[in-house]
Short mmCIF file of C-alpha atoms and ligand atoms in Angstrom, two decimals:
data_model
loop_
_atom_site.label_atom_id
_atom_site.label_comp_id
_atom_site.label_asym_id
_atom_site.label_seq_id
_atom_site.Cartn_x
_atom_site.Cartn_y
_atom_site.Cartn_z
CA UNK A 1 -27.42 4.58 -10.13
CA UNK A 2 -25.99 7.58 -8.16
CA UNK A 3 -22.40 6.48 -5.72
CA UNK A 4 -20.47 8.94 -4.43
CA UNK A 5 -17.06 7.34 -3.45
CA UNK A 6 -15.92 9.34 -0.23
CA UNK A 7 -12.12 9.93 -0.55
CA UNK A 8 -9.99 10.04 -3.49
CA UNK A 9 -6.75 8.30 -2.83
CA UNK A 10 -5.99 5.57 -5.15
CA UNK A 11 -8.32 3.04 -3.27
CA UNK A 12 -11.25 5.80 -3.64
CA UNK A 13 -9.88 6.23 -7.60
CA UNK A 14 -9.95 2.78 -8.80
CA UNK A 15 -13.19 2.36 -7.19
CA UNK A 16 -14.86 5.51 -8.90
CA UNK A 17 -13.22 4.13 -12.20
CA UNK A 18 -14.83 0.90 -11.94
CA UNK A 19 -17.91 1.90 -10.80
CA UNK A 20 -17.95 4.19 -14.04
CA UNK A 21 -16.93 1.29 -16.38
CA UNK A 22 -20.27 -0.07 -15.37
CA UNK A 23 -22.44 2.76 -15.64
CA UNK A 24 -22.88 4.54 -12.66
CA UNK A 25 -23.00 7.94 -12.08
CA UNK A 26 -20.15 8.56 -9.94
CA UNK A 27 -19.03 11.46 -7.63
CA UNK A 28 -15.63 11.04 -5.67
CA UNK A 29 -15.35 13.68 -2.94
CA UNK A 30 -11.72 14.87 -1.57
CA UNK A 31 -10.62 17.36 1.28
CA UNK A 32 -7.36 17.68 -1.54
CA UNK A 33 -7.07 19.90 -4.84
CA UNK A 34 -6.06 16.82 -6.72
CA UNK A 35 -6.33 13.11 -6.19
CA UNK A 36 -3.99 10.66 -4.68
CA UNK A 37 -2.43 13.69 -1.80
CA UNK A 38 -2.18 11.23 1.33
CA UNK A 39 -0.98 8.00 1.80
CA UNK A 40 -1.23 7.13 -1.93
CA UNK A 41 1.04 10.27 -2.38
CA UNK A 42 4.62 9.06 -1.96
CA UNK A 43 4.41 5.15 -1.02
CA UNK A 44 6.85 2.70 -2.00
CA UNK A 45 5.17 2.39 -5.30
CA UNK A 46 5.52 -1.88 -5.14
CA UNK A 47 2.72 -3.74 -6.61
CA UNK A 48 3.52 -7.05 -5.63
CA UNK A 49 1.02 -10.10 -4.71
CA UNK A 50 4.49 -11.89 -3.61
CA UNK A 51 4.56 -9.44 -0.34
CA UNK A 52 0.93 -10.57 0.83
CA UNK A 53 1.68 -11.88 3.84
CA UNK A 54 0.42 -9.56 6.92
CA UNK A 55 2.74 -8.04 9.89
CA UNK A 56 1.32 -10.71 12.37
CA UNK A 57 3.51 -14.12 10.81
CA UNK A 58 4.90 -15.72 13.64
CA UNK A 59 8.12 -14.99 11.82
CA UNK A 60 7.66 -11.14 11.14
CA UNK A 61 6.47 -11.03 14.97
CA UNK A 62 9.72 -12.14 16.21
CA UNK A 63 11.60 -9.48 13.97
CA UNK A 64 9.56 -6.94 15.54
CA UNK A 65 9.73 -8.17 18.66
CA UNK A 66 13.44 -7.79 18.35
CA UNK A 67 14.09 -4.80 16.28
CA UNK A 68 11.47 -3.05 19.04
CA UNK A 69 14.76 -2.88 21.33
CA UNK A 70 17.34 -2.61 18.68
CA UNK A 71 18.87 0.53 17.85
CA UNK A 72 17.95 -0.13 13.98
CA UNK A 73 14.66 -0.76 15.11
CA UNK A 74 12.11 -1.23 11.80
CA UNK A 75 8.96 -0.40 14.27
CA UNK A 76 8.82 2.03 16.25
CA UNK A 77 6.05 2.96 18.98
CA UNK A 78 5.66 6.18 20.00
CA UNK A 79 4.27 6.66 23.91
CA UNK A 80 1.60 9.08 23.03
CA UNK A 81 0.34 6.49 20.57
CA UNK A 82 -0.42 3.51 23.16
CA UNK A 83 -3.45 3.98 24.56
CA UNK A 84 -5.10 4.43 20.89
CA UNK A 85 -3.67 1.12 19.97
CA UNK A 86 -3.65 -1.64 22.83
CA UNK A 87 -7.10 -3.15 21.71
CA UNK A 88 -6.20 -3.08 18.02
CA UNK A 89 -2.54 -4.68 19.16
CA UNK A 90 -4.49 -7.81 21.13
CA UNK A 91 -6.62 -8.48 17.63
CA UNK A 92 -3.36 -8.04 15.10
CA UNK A 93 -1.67 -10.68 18.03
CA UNK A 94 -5.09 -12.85 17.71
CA UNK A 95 -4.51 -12.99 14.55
CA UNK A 96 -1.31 -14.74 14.01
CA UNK A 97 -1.82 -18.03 14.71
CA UNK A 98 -0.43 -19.75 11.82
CA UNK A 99 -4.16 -20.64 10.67
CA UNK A 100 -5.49 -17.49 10.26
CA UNK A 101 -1.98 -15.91 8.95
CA UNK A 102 -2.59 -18.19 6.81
CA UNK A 103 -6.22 -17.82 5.23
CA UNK A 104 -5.14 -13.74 5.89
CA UNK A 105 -2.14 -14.53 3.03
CA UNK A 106 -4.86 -16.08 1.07
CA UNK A 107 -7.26 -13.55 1.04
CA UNK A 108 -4.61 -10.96 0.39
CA UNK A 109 -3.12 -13.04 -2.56
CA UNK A 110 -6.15 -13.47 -4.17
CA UNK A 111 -7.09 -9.24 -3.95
CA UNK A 112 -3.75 -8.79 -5.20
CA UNK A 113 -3.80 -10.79 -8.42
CA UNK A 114 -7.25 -9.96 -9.18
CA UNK A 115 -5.71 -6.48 -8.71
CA UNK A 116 -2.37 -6.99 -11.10
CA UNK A 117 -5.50 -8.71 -13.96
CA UNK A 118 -7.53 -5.59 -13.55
CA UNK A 119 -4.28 -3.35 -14.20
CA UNK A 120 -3.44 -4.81 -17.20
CA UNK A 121 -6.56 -5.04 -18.68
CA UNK A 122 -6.74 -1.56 -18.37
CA UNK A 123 -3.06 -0.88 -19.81
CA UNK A 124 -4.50 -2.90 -22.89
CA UNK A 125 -7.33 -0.66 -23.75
CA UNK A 126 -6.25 2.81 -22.39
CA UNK A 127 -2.28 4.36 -22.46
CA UNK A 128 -1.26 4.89 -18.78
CA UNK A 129 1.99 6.63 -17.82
CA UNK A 130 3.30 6.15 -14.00
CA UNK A 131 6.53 5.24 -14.37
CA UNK A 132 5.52 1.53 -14.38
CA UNK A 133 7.89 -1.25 -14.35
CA UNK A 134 6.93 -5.39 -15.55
CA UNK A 135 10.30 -6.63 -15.06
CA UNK A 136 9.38 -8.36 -11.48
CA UNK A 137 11.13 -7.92 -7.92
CA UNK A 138 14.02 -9.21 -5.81
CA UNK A 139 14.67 -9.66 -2.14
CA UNK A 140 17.81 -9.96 -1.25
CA UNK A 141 19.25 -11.76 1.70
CA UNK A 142 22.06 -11.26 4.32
CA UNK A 143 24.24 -14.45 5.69
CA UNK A 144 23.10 -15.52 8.63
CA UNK A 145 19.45 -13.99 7.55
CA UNK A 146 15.90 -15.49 7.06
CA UNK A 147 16.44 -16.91 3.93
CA UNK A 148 15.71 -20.39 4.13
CA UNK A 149 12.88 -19.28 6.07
CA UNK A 150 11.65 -17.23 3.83
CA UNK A 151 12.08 -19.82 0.98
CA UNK A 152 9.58 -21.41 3.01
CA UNK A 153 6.89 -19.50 2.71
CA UNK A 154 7.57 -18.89 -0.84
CA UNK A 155 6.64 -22.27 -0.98
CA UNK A 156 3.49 -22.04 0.15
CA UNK A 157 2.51 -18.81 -1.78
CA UNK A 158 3.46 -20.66 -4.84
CA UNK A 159 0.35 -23.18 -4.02
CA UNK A 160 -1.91 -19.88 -4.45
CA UNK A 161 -0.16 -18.64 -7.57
CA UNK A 162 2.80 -16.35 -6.26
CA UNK A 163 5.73 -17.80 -8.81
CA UNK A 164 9.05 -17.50 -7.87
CA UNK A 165 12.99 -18.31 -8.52
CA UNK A 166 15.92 -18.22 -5.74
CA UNK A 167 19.01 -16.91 -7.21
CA UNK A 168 22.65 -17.37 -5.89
CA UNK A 169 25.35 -14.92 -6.63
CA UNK A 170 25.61 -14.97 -10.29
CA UNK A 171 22.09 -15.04 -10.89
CA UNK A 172 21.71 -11.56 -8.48
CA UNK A 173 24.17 -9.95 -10.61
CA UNK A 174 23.19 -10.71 -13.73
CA UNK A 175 19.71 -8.93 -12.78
CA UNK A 176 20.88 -6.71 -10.75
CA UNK A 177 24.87 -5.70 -11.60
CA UNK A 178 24.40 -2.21 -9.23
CA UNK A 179 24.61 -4.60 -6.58
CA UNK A 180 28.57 -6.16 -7.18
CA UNK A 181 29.99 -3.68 -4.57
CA UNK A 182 28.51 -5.65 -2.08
CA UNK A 183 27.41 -9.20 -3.36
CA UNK A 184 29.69 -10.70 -0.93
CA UNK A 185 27.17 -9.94 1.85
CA UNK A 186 24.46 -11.90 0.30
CA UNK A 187 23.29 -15.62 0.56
CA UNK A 188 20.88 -15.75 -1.75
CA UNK A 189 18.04 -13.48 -3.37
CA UNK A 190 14.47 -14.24 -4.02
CA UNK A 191 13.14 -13.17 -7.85
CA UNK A 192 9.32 -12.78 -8.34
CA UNK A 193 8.68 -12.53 -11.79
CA UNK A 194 5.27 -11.36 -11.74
CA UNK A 195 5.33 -8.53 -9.83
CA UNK A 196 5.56 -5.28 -10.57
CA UNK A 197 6.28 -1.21 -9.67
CA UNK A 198 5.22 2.26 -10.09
CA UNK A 199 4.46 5.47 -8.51
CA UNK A 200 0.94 5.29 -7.02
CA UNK A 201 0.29 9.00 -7.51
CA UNK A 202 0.51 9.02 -10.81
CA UNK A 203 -1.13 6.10 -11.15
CA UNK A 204 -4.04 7.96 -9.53
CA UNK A 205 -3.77 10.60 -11.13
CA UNK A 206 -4.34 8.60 -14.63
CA UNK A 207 -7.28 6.18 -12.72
CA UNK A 208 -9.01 9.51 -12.09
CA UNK A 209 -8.80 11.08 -15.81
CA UNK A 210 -9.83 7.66 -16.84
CA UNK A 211 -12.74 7.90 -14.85
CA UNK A 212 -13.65 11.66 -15.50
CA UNK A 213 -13.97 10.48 -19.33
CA UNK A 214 -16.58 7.99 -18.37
CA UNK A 215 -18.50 10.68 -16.15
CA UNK A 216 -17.32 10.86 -12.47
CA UNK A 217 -17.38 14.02 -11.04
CA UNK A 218 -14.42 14.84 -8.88
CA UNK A 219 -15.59 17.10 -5.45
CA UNK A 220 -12.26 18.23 -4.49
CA UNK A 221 -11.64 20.56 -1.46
CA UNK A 222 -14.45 19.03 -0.15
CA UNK A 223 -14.28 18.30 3.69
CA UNK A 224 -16.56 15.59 4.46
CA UNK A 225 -17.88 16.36 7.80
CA UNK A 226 -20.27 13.66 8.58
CA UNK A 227 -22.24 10.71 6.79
CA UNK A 228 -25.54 11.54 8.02
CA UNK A 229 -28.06 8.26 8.65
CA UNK A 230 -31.79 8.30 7.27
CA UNK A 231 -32.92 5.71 10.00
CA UNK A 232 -31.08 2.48 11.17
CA UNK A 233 -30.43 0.55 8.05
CA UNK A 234 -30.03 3.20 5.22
CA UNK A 235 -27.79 6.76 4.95
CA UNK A 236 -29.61 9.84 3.67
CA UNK A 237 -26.64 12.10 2.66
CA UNK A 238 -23.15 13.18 2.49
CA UNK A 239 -23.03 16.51 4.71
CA UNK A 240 -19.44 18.48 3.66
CA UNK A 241 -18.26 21.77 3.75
CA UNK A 242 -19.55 22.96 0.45
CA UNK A 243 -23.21 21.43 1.45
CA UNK A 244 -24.81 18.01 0.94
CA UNK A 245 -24.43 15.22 -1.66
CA UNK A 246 -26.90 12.68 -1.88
CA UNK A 247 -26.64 9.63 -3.93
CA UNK A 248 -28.27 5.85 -4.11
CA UNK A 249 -24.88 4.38 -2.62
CA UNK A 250 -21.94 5.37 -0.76
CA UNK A 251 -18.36 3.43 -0.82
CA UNK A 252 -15.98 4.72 2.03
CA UNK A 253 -12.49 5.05 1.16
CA UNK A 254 -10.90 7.34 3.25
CA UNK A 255 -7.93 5.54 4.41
CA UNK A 256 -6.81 5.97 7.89
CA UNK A 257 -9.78 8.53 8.55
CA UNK A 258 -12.58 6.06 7.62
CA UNK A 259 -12.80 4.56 11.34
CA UNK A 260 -13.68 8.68 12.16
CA UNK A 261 -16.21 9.00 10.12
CA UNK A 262 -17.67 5.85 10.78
CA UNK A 263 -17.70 6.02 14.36
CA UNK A 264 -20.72 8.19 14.62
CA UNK A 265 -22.69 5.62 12.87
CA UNK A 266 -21.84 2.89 15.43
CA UNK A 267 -19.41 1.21 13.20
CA UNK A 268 -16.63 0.53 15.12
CA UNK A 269 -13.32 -0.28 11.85
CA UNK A 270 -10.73 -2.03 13.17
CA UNK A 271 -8.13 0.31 11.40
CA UNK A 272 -5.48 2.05 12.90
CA UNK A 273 -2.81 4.44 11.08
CA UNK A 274 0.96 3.10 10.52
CA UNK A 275 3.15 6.01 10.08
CA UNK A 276 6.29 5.25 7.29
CA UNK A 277 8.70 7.20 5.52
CA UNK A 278 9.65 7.46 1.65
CA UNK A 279 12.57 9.36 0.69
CA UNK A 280 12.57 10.38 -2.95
CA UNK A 281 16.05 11.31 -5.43
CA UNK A 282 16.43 12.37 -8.59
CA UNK A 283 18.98 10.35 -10.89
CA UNK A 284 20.01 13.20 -13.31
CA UNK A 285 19.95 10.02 -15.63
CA UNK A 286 22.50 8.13 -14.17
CA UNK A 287 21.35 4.53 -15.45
CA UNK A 288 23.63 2.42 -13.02
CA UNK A 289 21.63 2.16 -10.23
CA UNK A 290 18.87 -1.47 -9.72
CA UNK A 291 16.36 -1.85 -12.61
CA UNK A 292 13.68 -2.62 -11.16
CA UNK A 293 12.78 -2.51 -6.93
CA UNK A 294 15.18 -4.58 -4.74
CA UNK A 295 14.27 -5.04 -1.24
CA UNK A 296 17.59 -6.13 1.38
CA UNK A 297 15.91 -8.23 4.18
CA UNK A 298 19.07 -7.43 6.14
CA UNK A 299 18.66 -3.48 6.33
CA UNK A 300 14.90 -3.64 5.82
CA UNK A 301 14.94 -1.16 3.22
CA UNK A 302 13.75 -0.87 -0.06
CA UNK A 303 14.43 0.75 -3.39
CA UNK A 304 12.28 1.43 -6.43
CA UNK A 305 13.32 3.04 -9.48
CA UNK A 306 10.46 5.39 -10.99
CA UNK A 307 11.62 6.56 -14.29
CA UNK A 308 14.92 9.03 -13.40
CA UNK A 309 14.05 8.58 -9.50
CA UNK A 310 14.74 6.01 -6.92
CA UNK A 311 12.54 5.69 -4.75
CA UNK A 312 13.41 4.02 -0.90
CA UNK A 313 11.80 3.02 2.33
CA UNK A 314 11.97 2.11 5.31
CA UNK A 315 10.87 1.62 9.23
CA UNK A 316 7.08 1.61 10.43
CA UNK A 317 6.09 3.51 13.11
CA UNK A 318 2.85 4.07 15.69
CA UNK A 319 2.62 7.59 16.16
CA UNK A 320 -0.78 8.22 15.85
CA UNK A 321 -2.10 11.14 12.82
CA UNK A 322 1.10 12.26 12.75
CA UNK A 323 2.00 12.95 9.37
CA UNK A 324 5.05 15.15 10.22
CA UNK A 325 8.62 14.57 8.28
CA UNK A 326 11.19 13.76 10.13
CA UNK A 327 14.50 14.26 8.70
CA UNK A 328 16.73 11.89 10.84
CA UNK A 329 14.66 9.00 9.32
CA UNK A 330 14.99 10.33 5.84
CA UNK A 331 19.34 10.18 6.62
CA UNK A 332 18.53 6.95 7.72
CA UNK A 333 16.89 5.80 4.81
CA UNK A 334 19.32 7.13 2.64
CA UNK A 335 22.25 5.97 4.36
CA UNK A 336 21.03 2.14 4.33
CA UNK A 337 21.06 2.03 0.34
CA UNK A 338 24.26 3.83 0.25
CA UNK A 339 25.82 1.18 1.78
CA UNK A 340 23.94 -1.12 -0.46
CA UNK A 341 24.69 1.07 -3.62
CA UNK A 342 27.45 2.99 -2.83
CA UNK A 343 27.93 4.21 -6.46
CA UNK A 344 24.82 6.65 -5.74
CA UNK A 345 26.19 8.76 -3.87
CA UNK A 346 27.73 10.52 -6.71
CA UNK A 347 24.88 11.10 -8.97
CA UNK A 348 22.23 12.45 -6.44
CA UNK A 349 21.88 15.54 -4.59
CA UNK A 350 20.52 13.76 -0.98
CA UNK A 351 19.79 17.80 0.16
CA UNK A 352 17.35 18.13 -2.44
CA UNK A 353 15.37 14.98 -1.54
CA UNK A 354 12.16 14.50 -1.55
CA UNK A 355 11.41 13.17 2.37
CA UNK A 356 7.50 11.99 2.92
CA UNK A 357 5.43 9.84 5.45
CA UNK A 358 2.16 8.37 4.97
CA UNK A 359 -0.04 6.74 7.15
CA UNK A 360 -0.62 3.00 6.19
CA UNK A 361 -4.57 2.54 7.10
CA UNK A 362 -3.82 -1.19 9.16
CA UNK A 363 -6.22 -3.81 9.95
CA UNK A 364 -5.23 -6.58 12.67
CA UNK A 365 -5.65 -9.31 10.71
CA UNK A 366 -4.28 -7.79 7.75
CA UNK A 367 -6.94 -7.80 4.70
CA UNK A 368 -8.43 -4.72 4.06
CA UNK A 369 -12.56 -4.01 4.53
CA UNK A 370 -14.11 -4.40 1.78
CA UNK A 371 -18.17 -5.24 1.41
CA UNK A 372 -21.07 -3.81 3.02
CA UNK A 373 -22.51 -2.38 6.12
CA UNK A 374 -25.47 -2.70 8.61
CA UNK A 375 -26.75 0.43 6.31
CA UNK A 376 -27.81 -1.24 3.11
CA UNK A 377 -26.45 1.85 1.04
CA UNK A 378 -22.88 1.95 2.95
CA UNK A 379 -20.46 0.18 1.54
CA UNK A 380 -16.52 -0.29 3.04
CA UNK A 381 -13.40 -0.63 0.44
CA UNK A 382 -10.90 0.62 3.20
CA UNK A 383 -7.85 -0.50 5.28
CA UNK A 384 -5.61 -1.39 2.77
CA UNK A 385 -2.54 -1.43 4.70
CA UNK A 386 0.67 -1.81 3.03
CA UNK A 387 -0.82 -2.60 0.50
CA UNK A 388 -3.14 -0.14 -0.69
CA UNK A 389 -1.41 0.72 -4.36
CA UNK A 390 -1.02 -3.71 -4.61
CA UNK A 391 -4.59 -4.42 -4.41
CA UNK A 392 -6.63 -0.80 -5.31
CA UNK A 393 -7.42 -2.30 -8.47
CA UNK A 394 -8.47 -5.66 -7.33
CA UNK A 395 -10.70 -4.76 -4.47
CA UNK A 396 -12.38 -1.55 -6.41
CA UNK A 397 -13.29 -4.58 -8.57
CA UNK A 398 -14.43 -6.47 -5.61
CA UNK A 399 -16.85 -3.88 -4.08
CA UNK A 400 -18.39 -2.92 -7.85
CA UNK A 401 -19.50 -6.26 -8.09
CA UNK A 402 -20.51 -6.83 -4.31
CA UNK A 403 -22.67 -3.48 -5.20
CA UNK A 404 -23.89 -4.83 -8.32
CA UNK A 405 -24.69 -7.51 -6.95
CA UNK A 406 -26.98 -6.23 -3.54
CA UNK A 407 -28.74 -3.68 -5.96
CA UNK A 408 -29.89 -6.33 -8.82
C1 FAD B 1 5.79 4.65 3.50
C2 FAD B 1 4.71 3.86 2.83
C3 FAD B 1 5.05 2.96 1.83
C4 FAD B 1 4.06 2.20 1.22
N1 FAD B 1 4.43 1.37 0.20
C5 FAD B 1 3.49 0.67 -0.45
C6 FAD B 1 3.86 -0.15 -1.55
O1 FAD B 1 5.01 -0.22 -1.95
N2 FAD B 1 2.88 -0.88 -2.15
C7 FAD B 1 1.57 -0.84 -1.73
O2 FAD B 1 0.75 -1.55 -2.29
N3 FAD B 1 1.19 -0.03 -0.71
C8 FAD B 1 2.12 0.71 -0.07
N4 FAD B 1 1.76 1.51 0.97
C9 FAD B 1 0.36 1.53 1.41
C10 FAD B 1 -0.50 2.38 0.48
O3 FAD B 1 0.14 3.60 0.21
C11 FAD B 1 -1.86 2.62 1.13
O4 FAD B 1 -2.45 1.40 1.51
C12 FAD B 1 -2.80 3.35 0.17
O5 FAD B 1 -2.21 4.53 -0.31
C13 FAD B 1 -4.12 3.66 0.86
O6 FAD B 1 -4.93 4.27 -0.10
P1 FAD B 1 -6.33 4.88 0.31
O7 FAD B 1 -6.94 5.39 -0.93
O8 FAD B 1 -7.08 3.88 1.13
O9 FAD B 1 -5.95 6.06 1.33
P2 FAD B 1 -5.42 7.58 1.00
O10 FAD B 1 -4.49 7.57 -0.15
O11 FAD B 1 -4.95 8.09 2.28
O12 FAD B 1 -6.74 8.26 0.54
C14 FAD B 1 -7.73 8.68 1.45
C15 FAD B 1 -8.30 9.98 0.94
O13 FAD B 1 -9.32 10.39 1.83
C16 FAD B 1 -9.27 11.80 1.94
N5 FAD B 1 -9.90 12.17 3.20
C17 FAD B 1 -9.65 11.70 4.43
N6 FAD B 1 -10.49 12.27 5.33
C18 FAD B 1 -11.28 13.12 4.63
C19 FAD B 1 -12.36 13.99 5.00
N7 FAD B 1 -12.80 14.10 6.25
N8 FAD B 1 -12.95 14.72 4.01
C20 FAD B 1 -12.54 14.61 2.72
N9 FAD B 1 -11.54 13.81 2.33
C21 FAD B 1 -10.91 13.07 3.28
C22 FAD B 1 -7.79 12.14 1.87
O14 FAD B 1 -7.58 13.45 1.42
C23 FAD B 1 -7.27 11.08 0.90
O15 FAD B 1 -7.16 11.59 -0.42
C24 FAD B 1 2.72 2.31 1.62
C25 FAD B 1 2.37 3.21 2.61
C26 FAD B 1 3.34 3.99 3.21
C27 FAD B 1 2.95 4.97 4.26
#
């Protein structure tokens, strides 16, 4: 059968790979040169089922709801961006009630360790290189933090397979000795074994060439400019800027811009863009820094080695499709593991950087879209959140079934 997979981030990638494994002929098509140039470009690179649980907890809500007028604010809302997002804000609030937090967490757990089997069942028959780390993740927590809190809902994630240790002290450091400058601040840390890291791009980059061996044809520089409808239940074509594409099925994966091109086809997607921030140094193999990510609930930042880089994050923001960089942020970022890892600061060169922003393609209850659509030939594998690089694998899985499947 004939799919072309509209978009080629690593959602649209895994998907096209999949599909191949199974025989398809498969054509991804891409506004980009190469694959894996938007959000999947620069994210935070964590692939880890232990962070399914969506924005809208009643816990997370309160932290937002607090760091909204704090001057280290993680979330920030930009005027300009209101209007676009009031009726998506009343579903994401909807949606927290602990029940259907809840059976979101679920969902998302489940997508997320299908996702981690799928990964390594492909690392067992094919030799992928994206600067992937197996040795789990940490969370580390402030006095007077969330801790116990969190503990809690570790608890509850272990009952759908998330494992997990607490560590004191002495247990951080031995994992983690980079952090003795300031292990004072700490109560406690959180350890999940099973998840794991690596830089999504490149990880793209090798899904793709996987999926080029088994056939798929990669349309890149390819604006899609419309999906253009047959009659009321079935699409005809593909209509882009270097002509038509017609195939038997169509899987939209185009990240934040799916609800665009969906909208003239009266398909309303519940998906907004979330605007964050990576910065990116080089370690000019300095080999003192945390082995694998550490996330510090105090400062809300994160950092990820990625082979001789280190990788951090931060705050989310509303600000609409903008994609542009902004500098102060990147400072920011940079300045909250400094005083985390102080020792860094004398092995990088923070002017030469790398500062991105993505935008995360957010659902309001949190899982992403992934099945079919009133057209019997349209299928969704979108809205992946902030977790688009945790569950690619799992879901691409998940719609070449669901296709499979409605097709038999
Ligand atoms: C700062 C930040 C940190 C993150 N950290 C993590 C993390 O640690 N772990 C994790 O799991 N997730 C993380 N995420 C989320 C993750 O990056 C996204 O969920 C994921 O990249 C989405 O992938 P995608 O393929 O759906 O979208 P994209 O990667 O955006 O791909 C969509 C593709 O569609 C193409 N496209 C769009 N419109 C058109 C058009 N009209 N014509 C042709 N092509 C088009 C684009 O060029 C793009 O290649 C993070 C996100 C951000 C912003």
């Amino acid at each position: 059968m004939k799919v072309a997979v509209l978009g080629a981030g690593v959602v649209g990638c895994a998907t096209a790979y999949m599909l191949a494994t199974k025989g398809h002929e498969v054509t991804v098509i891409d506004r980009r040169d190469k694959p894996g140039m938007e959000t999947s470009f620069a994210n935070g690179g964590l692939m880890t089922p232990s962070d399914a649980s969506p924005w809208n907890s009643p816990s997370t809500l309160r932290q937002i709801g607090r760091s909204l007028f704090g001057k280290s604010s993680t979330l920030k809302i930009n005027p300009s961006a209101i209007p676009s997002i009031v009726g998506w804000g009343l579903k994401f609030l909807a949606n927290s009630t602990c029940e259907r937090h809840k059976a979101s967490m679920i969902s998302n757990i489940r997508t997320a360790k299908v996702s981690l089997e799928v990964l390594r069942s492909i690392r067992e028959v094919a030799s992928l290189n994206y600067d992937q780390r197996t040795c789990g993740t940490m969370r580390v927590f402030p006095r007077g933090g969330r801790m116990s809190e969190f503990a809690q809902m570790c608890r509850e994630m272990q009952q759908w397979g998330v494992q997990y240790e607490l560590l004191d002290q002495d247990r951080i450091l031995e994992k983690e000795p980079c952090l003795a400058a300031v292990i004072d601040r700490y109560v406690g840390a959180v350890f999940f074994p099973d998840d794991e890291s690596g830089d999504a791009h490149k990880f793209t980059i090798e899904i793709a060439r996987l999926a080029t061996e088994l056939g798929t044809h990669f349309l890149m520089n390819t604006n899609i400019l419309k999906i253009v409808k047959a009659s009321r239940s079935r699409i005809s074509h593909i209509s882009t800027s270097r002509g038509d594409v017609s195939a038997d099925v169509y899987v939209l994966s185009l990240g934040s811009y799916s609800p665009i091109l969906a909208r003239p086809l009266n398909l309303l997607l519940p998906i907004i863009p979330v605007k964050g921030y990576s910065v990116t140094v080089t370690l000019n193999g300095w080999k003192g820094g945390p082995t694998r990510p550490v996330m510090d609930d105090g400062y809300h930042a994160m950092m990820v080695p990625m082979g001789d880089r280190l990788r951090m994050g931060g705050r989310a923001e509303f600000a609409g499709y903008d994609t542009s960089v902004n500098e102060e942020e990147g400072k920011r970022v940079l300045s909250d593991i400094l005083k985390i890892v102080p020792a860094l600061s004398s092995h990088i060169n923070a002017d030469a950087a790398l500062n991105w922003s993505g935008l995360r393609p957010m659902t309001p209850s949190g899982p992403p879209l992934v099945g079919p659509t009133r057209y019997a030939n349209l299928f969704l594998n979108t809205g992946h959140g902030p977790l688009g690089w945790t569950m690619a694998c799992g879901s691409a899985k998940q719609i070449s079934d669901l296709i499979a499947q409605a097709q038999a």
